[in-house]
Structures are given as C-alpha cells and as structure tokens.
Steps between C-alpha positions, in 0.01 A plus 500: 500500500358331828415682796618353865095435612453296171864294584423420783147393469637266233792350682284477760242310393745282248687406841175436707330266252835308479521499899102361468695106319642478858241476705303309200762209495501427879093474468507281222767293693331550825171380322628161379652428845114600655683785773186746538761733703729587276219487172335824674839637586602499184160619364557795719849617367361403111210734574713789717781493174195499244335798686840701535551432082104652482606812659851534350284443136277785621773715591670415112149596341498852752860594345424381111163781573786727575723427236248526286440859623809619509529316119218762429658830653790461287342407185270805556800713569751351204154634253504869657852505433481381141215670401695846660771369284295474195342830581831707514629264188189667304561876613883382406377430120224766471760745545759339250183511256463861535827565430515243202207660402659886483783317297297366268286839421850661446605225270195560307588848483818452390390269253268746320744762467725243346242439297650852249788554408692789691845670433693664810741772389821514733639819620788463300242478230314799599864716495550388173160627336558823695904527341337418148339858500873582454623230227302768188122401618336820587278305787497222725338204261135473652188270415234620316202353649273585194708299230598229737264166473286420774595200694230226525469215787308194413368323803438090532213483336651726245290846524731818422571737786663823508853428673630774676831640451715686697739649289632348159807658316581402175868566356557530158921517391 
C-alpha cells in the first residue's frame, strides 16, 4: 500500500524530470542557431524543473521512512496478536490433556479389573436363591470359601498375583 507523501513525491518528480526535455530541446535548438538569450532562459527553467523533481524525490524518500514505520508498527502488532493467539491455543490444549489424561487413568483402571473374570448376580437372581430355601434345601446355597480354589492373576511378564474377588457363587443342579 502507498501512502499520499510517497505518491506524490513520485508523481512529482516523474512529471518534473519529464517537464526538464522542454526546456532541454529549445537549448539544444537555441544552441545551433547561436541565441545566448534564450540558451540561459532555457537553462533556467531546465534547472528550476530539475530542482522542483530534487525536492519532490526528497519528499518520496520522507514518506517511504514513514511507510516503512508504519510497515513496522503493524508487523510488531500482527506478532503480539499471534503469539496471544498461540498462548491461549496452548492453555486451550493443556487443559484437553488433563482431561485426556483422567480418561486414560480410568481406562487403565478399567482395564485391570477386566483383567478377572467377574459374575454379577441380578436381583431376579438373588430372589431365586432366597425362594430355593423353600424348593426341599434346608438353606440358602452359600460358598464355602475354604474348599473353593484360590483365583490366581498372572501379570505381563507372567508373575502370579493374588486376584481379588468379590463374591463368587458356584451352582451345582
């Protein structure tokens, strides 16, 4: 994008250089016809137009400085905001992790007690056992913990660990 002080230095000194060939025929003309007069007239207007393009190139230079400036500002300003950006995009993903990481520590709990094997008894289940007290067994049937084999775990690396059992029922008909 160009600034007004830079356009118009520019155009300016583009149309005062051009204006300059004017005066710089009628000398060359003036010259080979030997008229003194009109030679340092026409110097005079090649030299005012050739002064007026100096400043006018002066004045471009002043507003490029500027651009150049204001170039700066907003580069500085476009980094703030990305790096705020990139600051709030991190505090965005930390918190994600944290929560990906409570997920995964109750996966892995999950996973290890699906490790054993475990039975759930329904409550329809549960009635039934109770109502069999009734059907000519004297008791509700019940586990004997003594004569019932101990269940093992084996882990990766294949060491034996004591799993740990809830309840286990065992049925016989």
């Amino acid at each position: 994008m160009m600034y007004a002080k830079t356009m118009e230095g520019l155009v300016g000194a583009k149309t005062n250089m051009d204006l300059v060939n004017t005066p710089m025929r009628v000398y060359k003309d003036a010259r080979r016809r030997g008229d003194l007069a009109v030679m340092e007239r026409a110097m005079g207007y090649a030299g005012e137009f050739a002064g007026k393009a100096q400043e006018y190139q002066e004045k471009a230079e002043e507003g490029m400085e500027e651009e150049v400036e204001i170039a700066r500002e907003a580069e500085k300003l476009e980094r703030e905001e990305a790096a705020a950006e990139r600051a709030e995009e991190r505090e965005e993903a930390e918190g994600e992790s944290k929560g990906k990481a409570q997920a995964k520590a109750e996966a892995r709990a999950k996973a290890t007690l699906a490790g054993a094997d475990t039975a759930e008894v329904s409550g329809e289940g549960k009635a039934l056992l109770q109502g069999s007290v009734g059907m000519g067994l004297t008791k509700p049937l019940a586990v004997n913990q003594k004569s019932a084999p101990q269940a093992a775990a084996y882990t990766k690396s294949g060491a034996a660990i004591q799993a740990v059992q809830a309840a286990s029922i065992s049925i016989t008909v």
